[in-house]
């Protein structure tokens, strides 16, 4: 199947990527049966689909994503959850008593899974895998950098968790909750994550971030 | 002031160009820190910044659309951009240009990707020497791409006009003022579609296709420079593993 790019080539909006319109993936669109890039990013093939891994851009919720948000409103039939700059998700609960049982209040930070993302809005699951954070630091990074923070099969995030001894929950929307045994360890984790965000495109990053964490925990730096 | 001579017998224009030559062009992407995407474009002495914010929440909320984002566009000339100080605030001309630029950009941006939000585009002309709307549009499309907003194609724009009876590309201020016609054109080059075309003055039916061809030639050159500017920003960074 012919494609018009080499793997991980930088492509621009409007660039022709493939003649087969059925292979259009993320960051691309189809016109006249052909696949074109719609964002600036690296072109690659995932699951036999032509994709563009965008360098920048807003988070677009996909069903099944794990996201972190802040409760912004409590209603009789559910909650509104702020998921970042421009997104508000909702949790719908038909039973009023259950809303009260959950005990969520405005300002609470929760993680939940996206059940539906459509014209009706972003609907979050409340039955499974929803949890409230009682303590910890809430930080935000650019959503486009989240895959790098997680790393190949979680290599990056697991390394940060291991070395800092912190519990870290990463939301696809760019919000992250960190809670650790001591402020120093939490600080090390925050610094490491910010470093990943800044240096996401460079090579040998996992190793360097590991060293950075070690030097902070030894009390050497800043 | 009486009309100056705009083209010499050798076919040289006031700034030394031939009829089909663009001014020296400079483009840079990602010049402003606080915006989500930005660009700076220079066509000779015309200098323009564009900044993109969003997608973000719409204020007031009732203006938001349930199925797509709204595009806000503000084309503005700084008070020091022209010879005689321009008063602050939007003139009628600026309001109109904001509208036509917005409509041109709406044709390529995939607004339906971000329902209930807005994307704000600010185009600030810091120095004006003709062709500010085309330069602004060129910069705005770069800033949108830089912000990571999905779009079908970049937009490149240039003006053609008639000066001393001759069709010329990329008018500057004097040629615009004393020439017979000024026709700004913007295109999405990938699909060969015209997204903006205005005409001030008169050109004949026979001249129009020739003017269009001249503009297309200029647009392809600008498009190439736009792509180079974007690649320059992003290719400088080596690729990391995902």
Coordinates of C-alpha atoms in Angstrom, one line a residue:
Chain A
X1 CA 0.0 0.0 0.0
X2 CA 1.7 3.2 -1.1
X3 CA 2.1 6.0 1.5
X4 CA 3.8 9.3 0.8
X5 CA 5.9 9.8 3.9
X6 CA 8.7 8.1 5.7
X7 CA 8.0 6.9 9.2
X8 CA 8.1 9.8 11.8
X9 CA 8.5 12.4 9.1
X10 CA 7.3 15.9 10.0
X11 CA 4.1 16.6 8.1
X12 CA 2.0 19.7 7.7
X13 CA -1.8 20.3 7.3
X14 CA -2.8 19.5 3.7
X15 CA 0.0 17.1 3.0
X16 CA -1.0 14.0 1.1
X17 CA -0.3 10.9 3.1
X18 CA -2.0 8.0 1.4
X19 CA -4.3 7.2 -1.6
X20 CA -6.4 4.8 0.5
X21 CA -9.1 6.8 2.2
X22 CA -10.0 3.9 4.5
X23 CA -6.7 4.2 6.3
X24 CA -7.4 7.6 7.8
X25 CA -6.5 7.8 11.5
X26 CA -5.9 10.5 14.1
X27 CA -4.7 13.8 12.9
X28 CA -5.7 13.2 9.3
X29 CA -8.8 13.7 7.1
X30 CA -10.1 12.3 3.9
X31 CA -10.8 14.3 0.7
X32 CA -11.6 12.7 -2.6
X33 CA -10.8 9.3 -1.2
X34 CA -7.3 10.3 -0.2
X35 CA -5.7 10.8 3.2
X36 CA -4.2 14.2 4.1
X37 CA -2.7 15.5 7.3
X38 CA -4.7 17.9 9.3
X39 CA -2.2 18.9 12.0
X40 CA 1.5 19.5 12.3
X41 CA 3.1 16.4 13.6
X42 CA 4.9 13.1 13.0
X43 CA 3.3 10.8 10.5
X44 CA 3.3 7.1 11.3
X45 CA 1.2 4.0 10.9
X46 CA -0.7 2.6 13.8
X47 CA -3.0 -0.4 13.5
X48 CA -2.7 -0.2 9.8
X49 CA -4.0 3.4 9.9
X50 CA -2.1 6.5 8.8
X51 CA -1.8 8.8 11.9
X52 CA -0.3 12.1 12.7
X53 CA 1.1 12.5 16.2
X54 CA 0.5 16.2 16.7
X55 CA 3.1 18.3 18.4
X56 CA 0.5 20.6 19.9
X57 CA -3.2 20.8 20.1
X58 CA -6.1 20.6 22.5
X59 CA -7.2 17.3 24.1
X60 CA -10.1 15.6 22.3
X61 CA -11.8 13.0 24.6
X62 CA -12.0 9.5 23.3
X63 CA -14.3 6.8 24.8
X64 CA -12.4 4.9 27.5
X65 CA -9.9 7.6 28.3
X66 CA -9.0 8.0 32.0
X67 CA -9.3 11.7 32.8
X68 CA -8.9 13.8 35.9
X69 CA -11.2 16.7 36.7
X70 CA -12.5 19.1 39.3
X71 CA -16.1 19.1 40.3
X72 CA -17.6 22.5 39.4
X73 CA -21.3 21.9 40.1
X74 CA -23.4 19.5 42.1
X75 CA -26.9 19.0 40.6
X76 CA -29.8 16.8 41.7
X77 CA -29.0 14.4 38.8
X78 CA -25.2 14.4 38.7
X79 CA -22.1 16.5 38.6
X80 CA -20.3 18.9 36.2
X81 CA -16.6 18.2 36.0
X82 CA -14.0 20.7 34.6
X83 CA -11.5 18.8 32.5
X84 CA -9.2 21.6 31.4
X85 CA -9.3 24.9 29.6
X86 CA -12.2 24.3 27.3
X87 CA -13.8 21.0 28.4
X88 CA -16.6 20.3 30.9
X89 CA -17.7 16.7 31.4
X90 CA -20.8 15.5 33.2
X91 CA -21.6 12.6 35.4
X92 CA -25.2 11.6 35.2
X93 CA -26.9 9.7 37.9
X94 CA -30.6 9.0 37.7
X95 CA -31.0 8.2 41.4
X96 CA -31.0 11.3 43.7
X97 CA -30.0 9.4 46.8
X98 CA -27.0 8.0 45.0
X99 CA -25.8 11.5 44.2
X100 CA -25.8 12.3 47.9
X101 CA -24.2 9.0 48.8
X102 CA -21.2 9.8 46.6
X103 CA -20.6 12.8 48.9
X104 CA -18.8 14.8 46.2
X105 CA -18.6 18.5 46.7
X106 CA -17.6 21.4 44.5
X107 CA -13.8 21.6 44.2
X108 CA -13.2 17.9 44.7
X109 CA -10.8 16.3 42.4
X110 CA -11.8 13.0 40.8
X111 CA -10.6 10.6 38.1
X112 CA -13.1 8.9 35.9
X113 CA -13.4 7.2 32.6
X114 CA -15.0 8.7 29.5
X115 CA -18.2 6.9 28.7
X116 CA -19.3 9.0 25.7
X117 CA -17.9 11.9 23.8
X118 CA -20.4 13.3 21.3
X119 CA -22.6 16.2 20.5
X120 CA -24.4 15.5 23.7
X121 CA -21.3 16.4 25.6
X122 CA -18.7 14.5 27.5
X123 CA -20.2 11.9 29.7
X124 CA -18.1 10.3 32.4
X125 CA -18.7 6.9 34.0
X126 CA -19.6 6.9 37.7
X127 CA -20.1 3.2 38.4
X128 CA -16.7 1.8 37.7
X129 CA -13.3 3.3 38.2
X130 CA -14.4 6.7 39.5
X131 CA -12.4 7.8 42.5
X132 CA -12.0 11.0 44.6
X133 CA -8.5 12.2 45.6
X134 CA -8.3 13.1 49.3
X135 CA -4.8 14.5 49.2
X136 CA -2.0 15.2 46.8
X137 CA -0.9 17.8 44.3
X138 CA -2.8 18.6 41.2
X139 CA -0.6 19.7 38.3
X140 CA -1.3 20.1 34.6
X141 CA 0.9 19.6 31.5
X142 CA 0.2 19.9 27.8
X143 CA -2.2 17.0 26.8
X144 CA -0.1 16.3 23.7
X145 CA 2.8 15.3 26.0
X146 CA 0.9 12.7 28.0
X147 CA 1.9 9.7 25.8
X148 CA 5.5 10.6 26.3
X149 CA 5.0 10.9 30.1
X150 CA 3.5 7.5 30.1
X151 CA 6.2 6.1 27.8
X152 CA 6.4 2.8 26.0
X153 CA 4.3 0.4 28.1
X154 CA 4.4 2.9 31.0
X155 CA 8.2 2.9 31.2
X156 CA 8.6 6.6 31.9
X157 CA 5.8 6.9 34.5
X158 CA 6.7 3.7 36.3
X159 CA 10.3 4.9 36.6
X160 CA 9.2 8.2 38.1
X161 CA 6.9 6.4 40.5
X162 CA 9.6 4.0 41.5
X163 CA 12.3 6.5 42.1
X164 CA 10.3 9.1 43.9
X165 CA 8.1 6.7 45.8
X166 CA 5.0 8.8 44.9
X167 CA 1.6 7.7 43.8
X168 CA 0.9 9.3 40.5
X169 CA -2.4 9.3 38.6
X170 CA -2.2 10.6 35.0
X171 CA -5.3 11.9 33.2
X172 CA -5.4 11.9 29.4
X173 CA -6.6 15.5 29.5
X174 CA -3.3 16.7 31.0
X175 CA -4.1 16.8 34.7
X176 CA -2.0 14.7 37.0
X177 CA -2.4 14.0 40.7
X178 CA 0.7 13.2 42.8
X179 CA 0.8 12.2 46.4
X180 CA 3.9 11.1 48.1
X181 CA 5.3 10.3 51.6
X182 CA 7.2 13.6 51.8
X183 CA 7.1 17.1 50.2
X184 CA 10.7 16.5 48.9
X185 CA 9.6 13.4 47.0
X186 CA 6.5 15.1 45.7
X187 CA 8.7 18.0 44.5
X188 CA 11.0 15.5 42.8
X189 CA 8.1 14.0 40.9
X190 CA 6.7 17.4 39.8
X191 CA 10.1 18.5 38.6
X192 CA 10.5 15.2 36.7
X193 CA 7.1 15.5 35.0
X194 CA 7.8 19.1 34.0
X195 CA 11.1 18.1 32.6
X196 CA 9.4 15.4 30.5
X197 CA 6.9 18.0 29.2
X198 CA 9.7 20.4 28.2
X199 CA 12.1 17.8 26.7
X200 CA 9.4 15.4 25.3
X201 CA 11.1 15.3 21.8
X202 CA 14.6 14.4 22.9
X203 CA 16.2 11.0 23.1
X204 CA 17.5 9.2 26.2
X205 CA 15.0 11.1 28.3
X206 CA 14.1 8.3 30.7
X207 CA 17.6 8.0 31.8
X208 CA 18.2 11.7 32.2
X209 CA 15.0 12.2 34.2
X210 CA 16.0 9.3 36.4
X211 CA 19.3 11.1 37.2
X212 CA 17.5 14.3 37.8
X213 CA 15.2 12.7 40.4
X214 CA 18.2 11.1 42.1
X215 CA 20.1 14.4 42.3
X216 CA 17.0 16.2 43.8
X217 CA 16.4 13.5 46.4
X218 CA 20.0 13.6 47.5
X219 CA 19.4 17.3 48.2
X220 CA 21.9 18.4 45.7
X221 CA 20.0 20.6 43.3
X222 CA 18.1 23.8 44.0
Chain B
X1 CA 0.5 65.0 -4.4
X2 CA 0.4 64.1 -8.1
X3 CA 0.7 60.6 -9.3
X4 CA 4.3 59.4 -9.3
X5 CA 5.7 57.2 -12.0
X6 CA 5.3 53.7 -10.8
X7 CA 7.0 51.6 -13.5
X8 CA 10.0 52.7 -15.5
X9 CA 10.5 52.0 -19.2
X10 CA 12.6 49.0 -18.2
X11 CA 9.7 47.6 -16.3
X12 CA 11.2 48.3 -12.9
X13 CA 8.8 49.2 -10.0
X14 CA 9.3 51.8 -7.3
X15 CA 11.0 49.3 -5.0
X16 CA 13.1 47.8 -7.8
X17 CA 11.0 44.7 -8.5
X18 CA 9.8 43.3 -11.8
X19 CA 6.0 43.0 -12.4
X20 CA 5.9 39.3 -11.2
X21 CA 8.2 39.6 -8.2
X22 CA 7.2 39.3 -4.6
X23 CA 8.7 41.5 -1.9
X24 CA 11.3 39.9 0.3
X25 CA 9.4 37.6 2.6
X26 CA 10.3 36.6 6.2
X27 CA 8.2 34.1 8.2
X28 CA 8.6 32.8 11.7
X29 CA 6.4 30.5 13.7
X30 CA 5.9 30.3 17.5
X31 CA 7.1 33.8 18.3
X32 CA 4.7 34.6 21.2
X33 CA 5.0 32.7 24.5
X34 CA 1.5 33.3 25.9
X35 CA -0.5 32.2 22.9
X36 CA -1.3 28.7 21.9
X37 CA 0.0 29.4 18.4
X38 CA 1.6 32.4 16.8
X39 CA 3.4 33.7 13.7
X40 CA 5.2 36.7 12.4
X41 CA 5.2 37.5 8.7
X42 CA 7.0 40.2 6.8
X43 CA 6.3 41.2 3.2
X44 CA 8.9 43.9 2.5
X45 CA 7.9 46.7 4.9
X46 CA 4.6 45.2 5.9
X47 CA 4.9 43.5 9.2
X48 CA 2.3 41.4 10.9
X49 CA 1.9 39.3 14.1
X50 CA -0.8 36.7 14.4
X51 CA -1.8 34.9 17.7
X52 CA -4.2 32.1 18.2
X53 CA -5.9 31.2 21.5
X54 CA -8.1 28.2 22.0
X55 CA -10.1 26.2 21.7
X56 CA -11.4 27.8 24.8
X57 CA -14.7 28.6 26.5
X58 CA -17.1 31.0 24.8
X59 CA -18.0 34.2 26.6
X60 CA -20.8 35.0 26.8
X61 CA -21.8 31.3 26.9
X62 CA -25.0 31.6 24.9
X63 CA -23.0 32.4 21.7
X64 CA -21.5 28.9 21.7
X65 CA -22.7 26.4 19.1
X66 CA -23.7 22.9 20.1
X67 CA -22.1 21.2 17.1
X68 CA -18.9 23.2 16.4
X69 CA -16.5 25.9 17.5
X70 CA -16.9 29.5 16.6
X71 CA -14.0 31.4 15.1
X72 CA -13.3 34.9 16.3
X73 CA -11.0 37.0 14.3
X74 CA -9.7 40.5 15.0
X75 CA -7.6 42.2 12.4
X76 CA -6.1 45.4 13.9
X77 CA -3.6 48.0 12.8
X78 CA -1.5 49.5 15.5
X79 CA -1.7 53.2 15.8
X80 CA 2.0 53.6 14.7
X81 CA 1.7 51.2 11.7
X82 CA 0.8 54.0 9.3
X83 CA 2.3 57.4 8.4
X84 CA -0.5 59.4 10.1
X85 CA -1.3 58.1 13.5
X86 CA -4.3 55.7 13.3
X87 CA -6.7 56.2 16.3
X88 CA -7.1 53.3 18.6
X89 CA -10.0 51.0 18.3
X90 CA -11.6 49.3 15.3
X91 CA -12.4 51.3 12.2
X92 CA -15.0 50.2 9.8
X93 CA -12.3 48.9 7.5
X94 CA -10.8 46.8 10.2
X95 CA -14.2 45.3 11.2
X96 CA -14.8 44.4 7.5
X97 CA -11.3 42.8 7.1
X98 CA -11.7 40.8 10.3
X99 CA -14.9 39.4 8.8
X100 CA -13.5 38.5 5.4
X101 CA -10.3 37.0 7.0
X102 CA -12.5 34.9 9.4
X103 CA -14.6 33.6 6.5
X104 CA -11.5 32.6 4.6
X105 CA -10.1 30.7 7.6
X106 CA -13.5 29.0 8.3
X107 CA -13.2 27.2 5.0
X108 CA -10.2 25.2 6.1
X109 CA -10.5 24.8 9.9
X110 CA -12.3 21.7 11.1
X111 CA -14.5 23.6 13.6
X112 CA -16.7 20.6 14.3
X113 CA -13.9 19.0 16.2
X114 CA -14.4 21.3 19.1
X115 CA -18.1 21.8 19.8
X116 CA -19.2 24.6 22.2
X117 CA -15.8 26.3 22.2
X118 CA -14.3 29.3 20.4
X119 CA -11.0 29.8 18.7
X120 CA -9.7 33.4 18.9
X121 CA -7.3 34.8 16.3
X122 CA -5.7 38.2 16.8
X123 CA -3.9 39.7 13.8
X124 CA -1.9 42.8 14.7
X125 CA -0.3 44.9 11.9
X126 CA 2.7 46.6 13.4
X127 CA 3.8 48.2 10.1
X128 CA 1.7 48.8 7.0
X129 CA 3.0 49.1 3.5
X130 CA 0.2 47.6 1.4
X131 CA -1.1 44.0 1.5
X132 CA -1.8 43.9 5.2
X133 CA -4.9 41.7 4.9
X134 CA -3.1 39.1 2.7
X135 CA -0.1 39.2 5.0
X136 CA -2.4 38.9 8.0
X137 CA -4.2 35.9 6.5
X138 CA -0.9 34.2 5.7
X139 CA 0.3 34.8 9.3
X140 CA -3.1 33.7 10.8
X141 CA -3.0 30.3 9.0
X142 CA 0.5 29.7 10.2
X143 CA -0.5 30.5 13.8
X144 CA -3.5 28.2 13.5
X145 CA -1.3 25.3 12.3
X146 CA 1.2 26.2 15.1
X147 CA -1.6 26.0 17.7
X148 CA -2.3 22.4 16.5
X149 CA -5.8 23.2 15.3
X150 CA -6.9 20.7 12.7
X151 CA -7.2 22.2 9.3
X152 CA -7.5 21.0 5.7
X153 CA -4.8 23.2 4.3
X154 CA -2.7 26.3 5.0
X155 CA -3.9 29.5 3.4
X156 CA -1.6 31.7 1.4
X157 CA -2.6 35.1 0.1
X158 CA -1.3 37.9 -2.1
X159 CA -2.6 40.9 -4.0
X160 CA -2.4 41.5 -7.7
X161 CA -3.2 44.8 -9.2
X162 CA -3.0 47.1 -12.2
X163 CA -0.3 49.8 -12.1
X164 CA 0.5 52.2 -14.9
X165 CA -1.7 49.9 -17.2
X166 CA 0.3 46.8 -16.3
X167 CA -0.6 43.8 -14.1
X168 CA 1.7 43.5 -11.1
X169 CA 2.1 41.1 -8.2
X170 CA 2.1 42.0 -4.5
X171 CA 1.3 45.7 -4.5
X172 CA 3.0 48.0 -2.0
X173 CA 1.4 51.1 -0.5
X174 CA 2.2 53.6 -3.3
X175 CA 1.1 51.2 -6.0
X176 CA -2.1 50.5 -4.1
X177 CA -2.8 54.3 -3.7
X178 CA -2.0 55.4 -7.2
X179 CA -2.6 52.2 -9.2
X180 CA -5.7 51.5 -11.2
X181 CA -6.7 48.3 -9.3
X182 CA -6.0 46.2 -6.3
X183 CA -7.2 42.6 -6.0
X184 CA -6.3 40.6 -2.9
X185 CA -6.6 36.8 -3.4
X186 CA -6.3 34.0 -0.9
X187 CA -6.2 30.4 -1.7
X188 CA -6.0 26.9 -0.1
X189 CA -3.4 25.8 -2.6
X190 CA -3.7 22.0 -2.0
X191 CA -7.3 22.1 -3.4
X192 CA -6.8 25.0 -5.8
X193 CA -9.7 26.8 -4.2
X194 CA -10.1 30.5 -3.8
X195 CA -11.1 31.5 -0.2
X196 CA -10.9 35.3 -0.5
X197 CA -11.1 37.6 -3.5
X198 CA -11.8 41.3 -3.4
X199 CA -11.3 43.9 -6.1
X200 CA -10.9 47.6 -5.7
X201 CA -10.7 49.5 -8.9
X202 CA -11.1 48.2 -12.4
X203 CA -9.6 45.5 -14.5
X204 CA -11.0 44.2 -17.8
X205 CA -12.5 40.8 -18.5
X206 CA -9.4 39.8 -20.5
X207 CA -7.1 40.9 -17.7
X208 CA -8.8 39.0 -15.0
X209 CA -7.6 35.5 -15.9
X210 CA -4.1 36.8 -16.3
X211 CA -4.2 38.5 -13.0
X212 CA -5.5 35.3 -11.4
X213 CA -2.7 33.3 -12.9
X214 CA -0.2 35.8 -11.7
X215 CA -1.6 35.6 -8.1
X216 CA -1.5 31.8 -8.2
X217 CA 2.1 31.9 -9.1
X218 CA 2.8 34.2 -6.1
X219 CA 0.6 32.1 -3.8
X220 CA 2.5 28.9 -4.6
X221 CA 5.8 30.7 -3.7
X222 CA 4.3 31.9 -0.4
X223 CA 2.9 28.5 0.3
X224 CA 6.3 27.0 -0.1
X225 CA 7.8 29.6 2.4
X226 CA 5.0 28.9 4.9
X227 CA 5.7 25.2 4.8
X228 CA 9.4 25.8 5.2
X229 CA 8.8 28.1 8.2
X230 CA 6.6 25.5 10.0
X231 CA 9.1 22.7 9.2
X232 CA 12.0 24.9 10.5
X233 CA 10.3 25.2 13.9
X234 CA 9.5 21.5 14.3
X235 CA 12.3 19.7 12.4
X236 CA 15.0 21.4 14.5
X237 CA 13.9 19.1 17.3
X238 CA 15.2 15.5 17.1
X239 CA 12.5 12.8 17.4
X240 CA 12.0 11.0 20.6
X241 CA 10.5 7.6 21.1
X242 CA 6.9 7.4 21.9

